[in-house]
Structures are given as structure tokens and as C-alpha cells.
Short mmCIF file of C-alpha atoms in Angstrom, two decimals:
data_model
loop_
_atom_site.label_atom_id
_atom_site.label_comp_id
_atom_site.label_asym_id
_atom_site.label_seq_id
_atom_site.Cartn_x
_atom_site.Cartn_y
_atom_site.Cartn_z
CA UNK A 1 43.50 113.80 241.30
CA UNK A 2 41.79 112.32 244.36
CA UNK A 3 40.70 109.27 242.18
CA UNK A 4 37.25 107.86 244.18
CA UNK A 5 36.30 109.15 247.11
CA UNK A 6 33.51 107.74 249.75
CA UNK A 7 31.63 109.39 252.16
CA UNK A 8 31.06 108.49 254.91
CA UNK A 9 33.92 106.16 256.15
CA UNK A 10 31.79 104.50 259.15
CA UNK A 11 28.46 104.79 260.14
CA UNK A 12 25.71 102.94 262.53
CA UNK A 13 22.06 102.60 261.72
CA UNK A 14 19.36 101.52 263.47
CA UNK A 15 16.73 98.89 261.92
CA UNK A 16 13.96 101.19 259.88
CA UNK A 17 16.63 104.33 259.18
CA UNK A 18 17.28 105.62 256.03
CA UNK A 19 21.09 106.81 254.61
CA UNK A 20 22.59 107.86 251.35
CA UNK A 21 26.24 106.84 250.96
CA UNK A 22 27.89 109.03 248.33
CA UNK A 23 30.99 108.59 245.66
CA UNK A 24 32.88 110.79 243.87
CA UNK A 25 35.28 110.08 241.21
CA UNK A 26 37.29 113.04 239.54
CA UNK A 27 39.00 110.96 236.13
CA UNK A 28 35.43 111.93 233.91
CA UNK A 29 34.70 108.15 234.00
CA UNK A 30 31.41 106.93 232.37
CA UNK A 31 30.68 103.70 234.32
CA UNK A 32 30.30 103.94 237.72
CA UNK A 33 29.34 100.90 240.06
CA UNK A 34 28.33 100.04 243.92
CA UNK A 35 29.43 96.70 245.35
CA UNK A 36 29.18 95.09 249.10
CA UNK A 37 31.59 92.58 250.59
CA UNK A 38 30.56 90.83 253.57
CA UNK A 39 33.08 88.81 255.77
CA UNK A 40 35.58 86.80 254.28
CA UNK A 41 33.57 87.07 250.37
CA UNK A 42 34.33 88.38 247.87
CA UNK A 43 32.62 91.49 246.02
CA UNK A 44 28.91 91.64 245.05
CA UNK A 45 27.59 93.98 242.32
CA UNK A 46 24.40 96.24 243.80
CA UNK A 47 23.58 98.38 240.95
CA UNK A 48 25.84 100.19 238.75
CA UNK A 49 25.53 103.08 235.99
CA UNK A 50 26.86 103.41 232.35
CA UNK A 51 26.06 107.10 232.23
CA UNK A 52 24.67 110.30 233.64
CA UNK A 53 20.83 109.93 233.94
CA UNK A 54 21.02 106.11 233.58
CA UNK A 55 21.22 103.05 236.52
CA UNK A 56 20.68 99.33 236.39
CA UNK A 57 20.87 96.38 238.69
CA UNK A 58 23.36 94.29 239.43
CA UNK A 59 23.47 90.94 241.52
CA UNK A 60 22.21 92.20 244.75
CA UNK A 61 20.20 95.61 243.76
CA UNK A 62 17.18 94.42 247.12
CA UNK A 63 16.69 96.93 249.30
CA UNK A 64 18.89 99.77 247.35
CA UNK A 65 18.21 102.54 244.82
CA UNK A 66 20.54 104.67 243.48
CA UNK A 67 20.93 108.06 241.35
CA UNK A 68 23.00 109.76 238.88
CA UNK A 69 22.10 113.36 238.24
CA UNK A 70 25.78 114.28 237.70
CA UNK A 71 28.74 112.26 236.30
CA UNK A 72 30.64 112.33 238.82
CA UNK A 73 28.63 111.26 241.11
CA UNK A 74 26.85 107.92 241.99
CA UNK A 75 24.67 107.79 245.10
CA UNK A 76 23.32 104.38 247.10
CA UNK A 77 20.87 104.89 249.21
CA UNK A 78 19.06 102.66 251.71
CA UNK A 79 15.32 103.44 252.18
CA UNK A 80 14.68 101.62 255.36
CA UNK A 81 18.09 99.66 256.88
CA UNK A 82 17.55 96.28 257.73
CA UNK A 83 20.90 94.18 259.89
CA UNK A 84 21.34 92.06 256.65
CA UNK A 85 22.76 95.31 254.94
CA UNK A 86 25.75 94.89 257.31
CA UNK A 87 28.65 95.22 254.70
CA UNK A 88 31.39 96.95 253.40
CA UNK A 89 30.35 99.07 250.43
CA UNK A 90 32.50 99.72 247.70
CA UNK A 91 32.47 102.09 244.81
CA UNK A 92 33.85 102.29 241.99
CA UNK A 93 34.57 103.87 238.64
CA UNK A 94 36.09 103.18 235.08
CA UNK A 95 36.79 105.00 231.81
CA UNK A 96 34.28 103.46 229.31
CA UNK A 97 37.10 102.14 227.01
CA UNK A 98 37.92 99.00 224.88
CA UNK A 99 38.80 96.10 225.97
CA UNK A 100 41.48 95.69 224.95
CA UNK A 101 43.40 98.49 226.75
CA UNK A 102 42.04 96.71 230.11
CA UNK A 103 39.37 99.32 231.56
CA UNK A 104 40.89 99.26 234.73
CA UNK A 105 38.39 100.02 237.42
CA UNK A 106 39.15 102.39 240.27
CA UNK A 107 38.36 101.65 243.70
CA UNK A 108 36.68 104.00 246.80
CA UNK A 109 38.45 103.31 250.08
CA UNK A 110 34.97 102.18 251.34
CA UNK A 111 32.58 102.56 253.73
CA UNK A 112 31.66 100.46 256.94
CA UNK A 113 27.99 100.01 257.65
CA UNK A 114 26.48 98.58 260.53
CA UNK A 115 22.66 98.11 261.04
CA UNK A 116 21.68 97.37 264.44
CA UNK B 1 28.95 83.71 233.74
CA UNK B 2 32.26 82.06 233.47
CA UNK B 3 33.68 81.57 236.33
CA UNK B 4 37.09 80.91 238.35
CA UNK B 5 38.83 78.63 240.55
CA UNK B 6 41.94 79.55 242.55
CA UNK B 7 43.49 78.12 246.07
CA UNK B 8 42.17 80.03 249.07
CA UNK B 9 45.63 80.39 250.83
CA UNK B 10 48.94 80.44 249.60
CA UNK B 11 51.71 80.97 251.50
CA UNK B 12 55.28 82.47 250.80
CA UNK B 13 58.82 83.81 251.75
CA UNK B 14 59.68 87.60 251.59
CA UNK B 15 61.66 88.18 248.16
CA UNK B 16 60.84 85.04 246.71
CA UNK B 17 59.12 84.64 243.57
CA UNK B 18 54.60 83.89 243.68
CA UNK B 19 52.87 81.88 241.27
CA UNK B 20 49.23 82.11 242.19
CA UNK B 21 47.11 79.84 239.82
CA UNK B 22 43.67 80.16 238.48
CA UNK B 23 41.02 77.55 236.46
CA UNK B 24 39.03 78.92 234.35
CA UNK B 25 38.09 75.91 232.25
CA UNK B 26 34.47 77.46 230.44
CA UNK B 27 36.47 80.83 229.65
CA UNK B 28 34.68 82.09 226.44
CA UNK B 29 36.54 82.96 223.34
CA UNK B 30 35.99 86.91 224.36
CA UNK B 31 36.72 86.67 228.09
CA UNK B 32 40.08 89.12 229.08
CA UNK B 33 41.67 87.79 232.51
CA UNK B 34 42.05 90.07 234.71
CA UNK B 35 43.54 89.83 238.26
CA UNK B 36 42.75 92.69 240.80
CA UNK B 37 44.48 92.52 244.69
CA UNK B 38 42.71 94.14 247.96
CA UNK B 39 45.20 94.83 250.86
CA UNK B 40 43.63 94.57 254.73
CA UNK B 41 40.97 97.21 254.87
CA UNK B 42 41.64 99.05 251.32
CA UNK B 43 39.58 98.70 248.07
CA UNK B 44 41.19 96.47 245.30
CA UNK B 45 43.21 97.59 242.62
CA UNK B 46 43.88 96.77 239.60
CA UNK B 47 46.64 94.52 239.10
CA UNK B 48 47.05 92.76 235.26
CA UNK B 49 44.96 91.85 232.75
CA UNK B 50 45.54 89.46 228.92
CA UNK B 51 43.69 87.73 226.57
CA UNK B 52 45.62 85.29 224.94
CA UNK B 53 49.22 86.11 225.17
CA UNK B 54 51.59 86.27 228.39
CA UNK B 55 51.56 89.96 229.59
CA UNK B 56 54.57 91.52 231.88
CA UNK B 57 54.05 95.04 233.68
CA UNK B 58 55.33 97.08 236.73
CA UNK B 59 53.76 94.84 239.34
CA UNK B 60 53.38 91.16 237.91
CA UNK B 61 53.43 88.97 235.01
CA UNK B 62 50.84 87.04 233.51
CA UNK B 63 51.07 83.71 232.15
CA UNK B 64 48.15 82.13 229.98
CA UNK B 65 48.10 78.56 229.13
CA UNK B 66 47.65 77.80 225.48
CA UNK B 67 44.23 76.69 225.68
CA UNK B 68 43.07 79.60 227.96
CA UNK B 69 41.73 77.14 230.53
CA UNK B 70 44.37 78.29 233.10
CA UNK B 71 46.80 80.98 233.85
CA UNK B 72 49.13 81.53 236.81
CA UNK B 73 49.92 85.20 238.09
CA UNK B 74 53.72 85.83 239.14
CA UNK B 75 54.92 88.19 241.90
CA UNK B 76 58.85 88.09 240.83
CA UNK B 77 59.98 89.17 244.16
CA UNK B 78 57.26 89.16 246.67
CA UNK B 79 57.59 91.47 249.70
CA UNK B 80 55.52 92.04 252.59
CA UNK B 81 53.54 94.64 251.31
CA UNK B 82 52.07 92.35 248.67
CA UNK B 83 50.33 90.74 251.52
CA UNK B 84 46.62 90.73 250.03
CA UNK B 85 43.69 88.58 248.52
CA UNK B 86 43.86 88.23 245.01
CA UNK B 87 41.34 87.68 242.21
CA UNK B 88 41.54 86.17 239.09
CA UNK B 89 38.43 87.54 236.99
CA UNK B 90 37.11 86.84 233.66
CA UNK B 91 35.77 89.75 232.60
CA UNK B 92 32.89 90.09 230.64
CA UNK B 93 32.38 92.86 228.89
CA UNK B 94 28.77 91.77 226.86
CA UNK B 95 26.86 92.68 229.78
CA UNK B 96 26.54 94.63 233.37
CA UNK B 97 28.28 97.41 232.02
CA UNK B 98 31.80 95.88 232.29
CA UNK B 99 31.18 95.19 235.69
CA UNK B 100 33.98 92.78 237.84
CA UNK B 101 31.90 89.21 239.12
CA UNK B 102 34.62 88.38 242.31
CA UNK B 103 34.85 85.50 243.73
CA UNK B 104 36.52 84.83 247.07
CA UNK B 105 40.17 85.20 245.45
CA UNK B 106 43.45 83.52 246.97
CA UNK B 107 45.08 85.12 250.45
CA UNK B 108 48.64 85.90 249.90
CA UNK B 109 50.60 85.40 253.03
CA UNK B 110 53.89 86.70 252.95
CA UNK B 111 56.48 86.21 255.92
CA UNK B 112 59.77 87.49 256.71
#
């Protein structure tokens, strides 16, 4: 299994573009999730998705959309990139299980974004 | 949202054992623990997670303080691969769809 994959690894915007940073996760997980970290912080929660065909927001969801046609996959996309989108973007994925058997959540080797 | 407290830095020696402690002093009655780790320029993973009682797997233990206010994750024999940040997370499973709220966790450094 390649677990969560990311693509791209880096990539450099100008102010105004658009991009669509893809995930993939092979395990048949139900929740899928995007999250930014900026320098030295910890996580933030963009949007995130229980299901195929359904998205919400999460802490930070300004200035992103997102889309899940297919389970295993769970696009962000950035409609017009502005410098404060700067980040490292994470995704990730989990089995929706109880909670008791911990739900571990499986991380994407991320992606670098930088908006000039 | 509940929410944690742990050290910034903590430093230790290669095979020694870690004890990295964490407040959580408004943990609700349904909040698991869980602790995740991110090494330099990776993603985090998973580490440990418990709800009451002390928990032991491949990687770490867990210890929980009787009233759940606390708990302390141990490293038996760090090396320098365990080099990371870690997070202590309460995770709430009521809302966001299970999603993990991270704060800035604790940087492990480990020297030789």
C-alpha cells in the first residue's frame, strides 16, 4: 500500500493564480482531511470530508474549496493565491472507526507552497 | 475545545528514558489522548492513544493520571531518530469529523 500520497511536492505561485493540490489514500478510508502548518505552529484544519460526495469546513476553510467525487480522493484547491497561503499542506486520511480502537489518522508527506 | 499544555523543548541523552508531560486540566469525560510525533520535514504519525487507563505499545507508553488532568508520554530508550515535535491531543470525536486540533507540541532533542 502506498498509504497517502500528495501531489505536487513543491510548487511556486504567483499572487492571483489558481492550483489544485491533490491526495490519494489507498486503505478505503472514509474521512479524509486538509490541514496547513505555517512556521514553527502547529497543524490547522482547512476543510475535511466524512464521505464521498460530502465536505465541510474546518478552522481555516478562507480562500479554499475542495471536492470529493471519488473516495479516494480529496482535492484543495486555491481559486486565486494570495502570499498568506504560504504553508505546508497536509493531508490526511482515517478509517471511520470507534473510538475506542484509536482511529489513527494517516499522514501525506506534504506539499510546499509558496505564493509570491 | 479542550485543550493542551506541554513544554516547548525538552531535551535528552541518546538511550535514556523520555517523559514528555502534558495538562489537560478541562479534558471532558469522553476525550481519548492521543499523542502523534512529526520528524523534520515528514507528516506526523500516529504515536499512542488511552482513555483512562495506562497504555504500553511498540513505540511508547502512556501514563494517565487518575483524574485525567495530566498524562506523561515515555520513550523507554530514546534514540536519535526519535528526534521530533510531539503532540499531546485530546481528541474529540463529537464534532469535525474526528478531526486532530494541534497545538504547537513539545521539540524532542535528542543528543549523542
Amino acid at each position: 500500500n502506498a498509504g497517502v500520497t500528495q501531489t505536487p511536492k513543491f510548487r511556486v505561485l504567483k499572487t492571483g493564480q489558481s492550483m489544485t493540490l491533490l491526495c490519494a489514500q489507498d486503505m478505503n478510508h472514509e474521512y479524509m482531511y486538509w490541514y496547513r502548518q505555517d512556521p514553527g505552529m502547529g497543524l490547522r484544519l482547512i476543510h475535511y470530508s466524512v464521505g464521498e460526495g460530502t465536505t465541510a469546513k474546518g478552522e481555516v476553510p478562507d480562500g479554499y474549496n475542495v471536492s470529493r467525487l471519488k473516495k479516494q480522493n480529496f482535492l484543495l484547491g486555491l481559486e486565486s493565491a494570495a502570499p498568506s497561503q504560504t504553508s505546508v499542506y497536509f493531508c490526511a486520511s482515517n478509517l471511520r472507526g470507534r473510538a475506542a480502537s484509536g482511529d489513527e489518522q494517516f499522514f501525506g508527506p506534504g506539499t510546499r507552497l509558496t505564493v509570491l | 475545545d479542550a485543550k493542551t499544555t506541554q513544554p516547548n523543548s525538552m531535551e535528552s541523552n541518546e538511550e535514556e528514558p523520555v517523559h514528555l508531560p502534558c495538562n489537560h486540566s478541562t479534558i471532558s469525560g469522553t476525550d481519548y489522548i492521543h499523542w502523534y510525533r512529526q520528524l523534520p520535514s515528514q507528516g506526523p504519525e500516529y504515536v499512542i492513544h488511552g482513555l483512562t487507563s495506562n497504555v504500553n505499545n511498540r513505540m511508547a507508553s502512556l501514563a494517565i493520571a487518575e483524574d485525567r488532568k495530566s498524562s506523561t508520554l515515555i520513550l523507554h530508550r530514546a534514540t536519535l531518530r526519535d528526534a521530533a515535535v510531539y503532540y499531546c491531543i485530546l481528541r474529540d470525536y463529537s464534532n469535525s469529523g474526528y478531526a486532530l486540533n494541534f497545538g504547537k507540541g513539545t521539540s524532542l532533542l535528542v543528543t549523542p
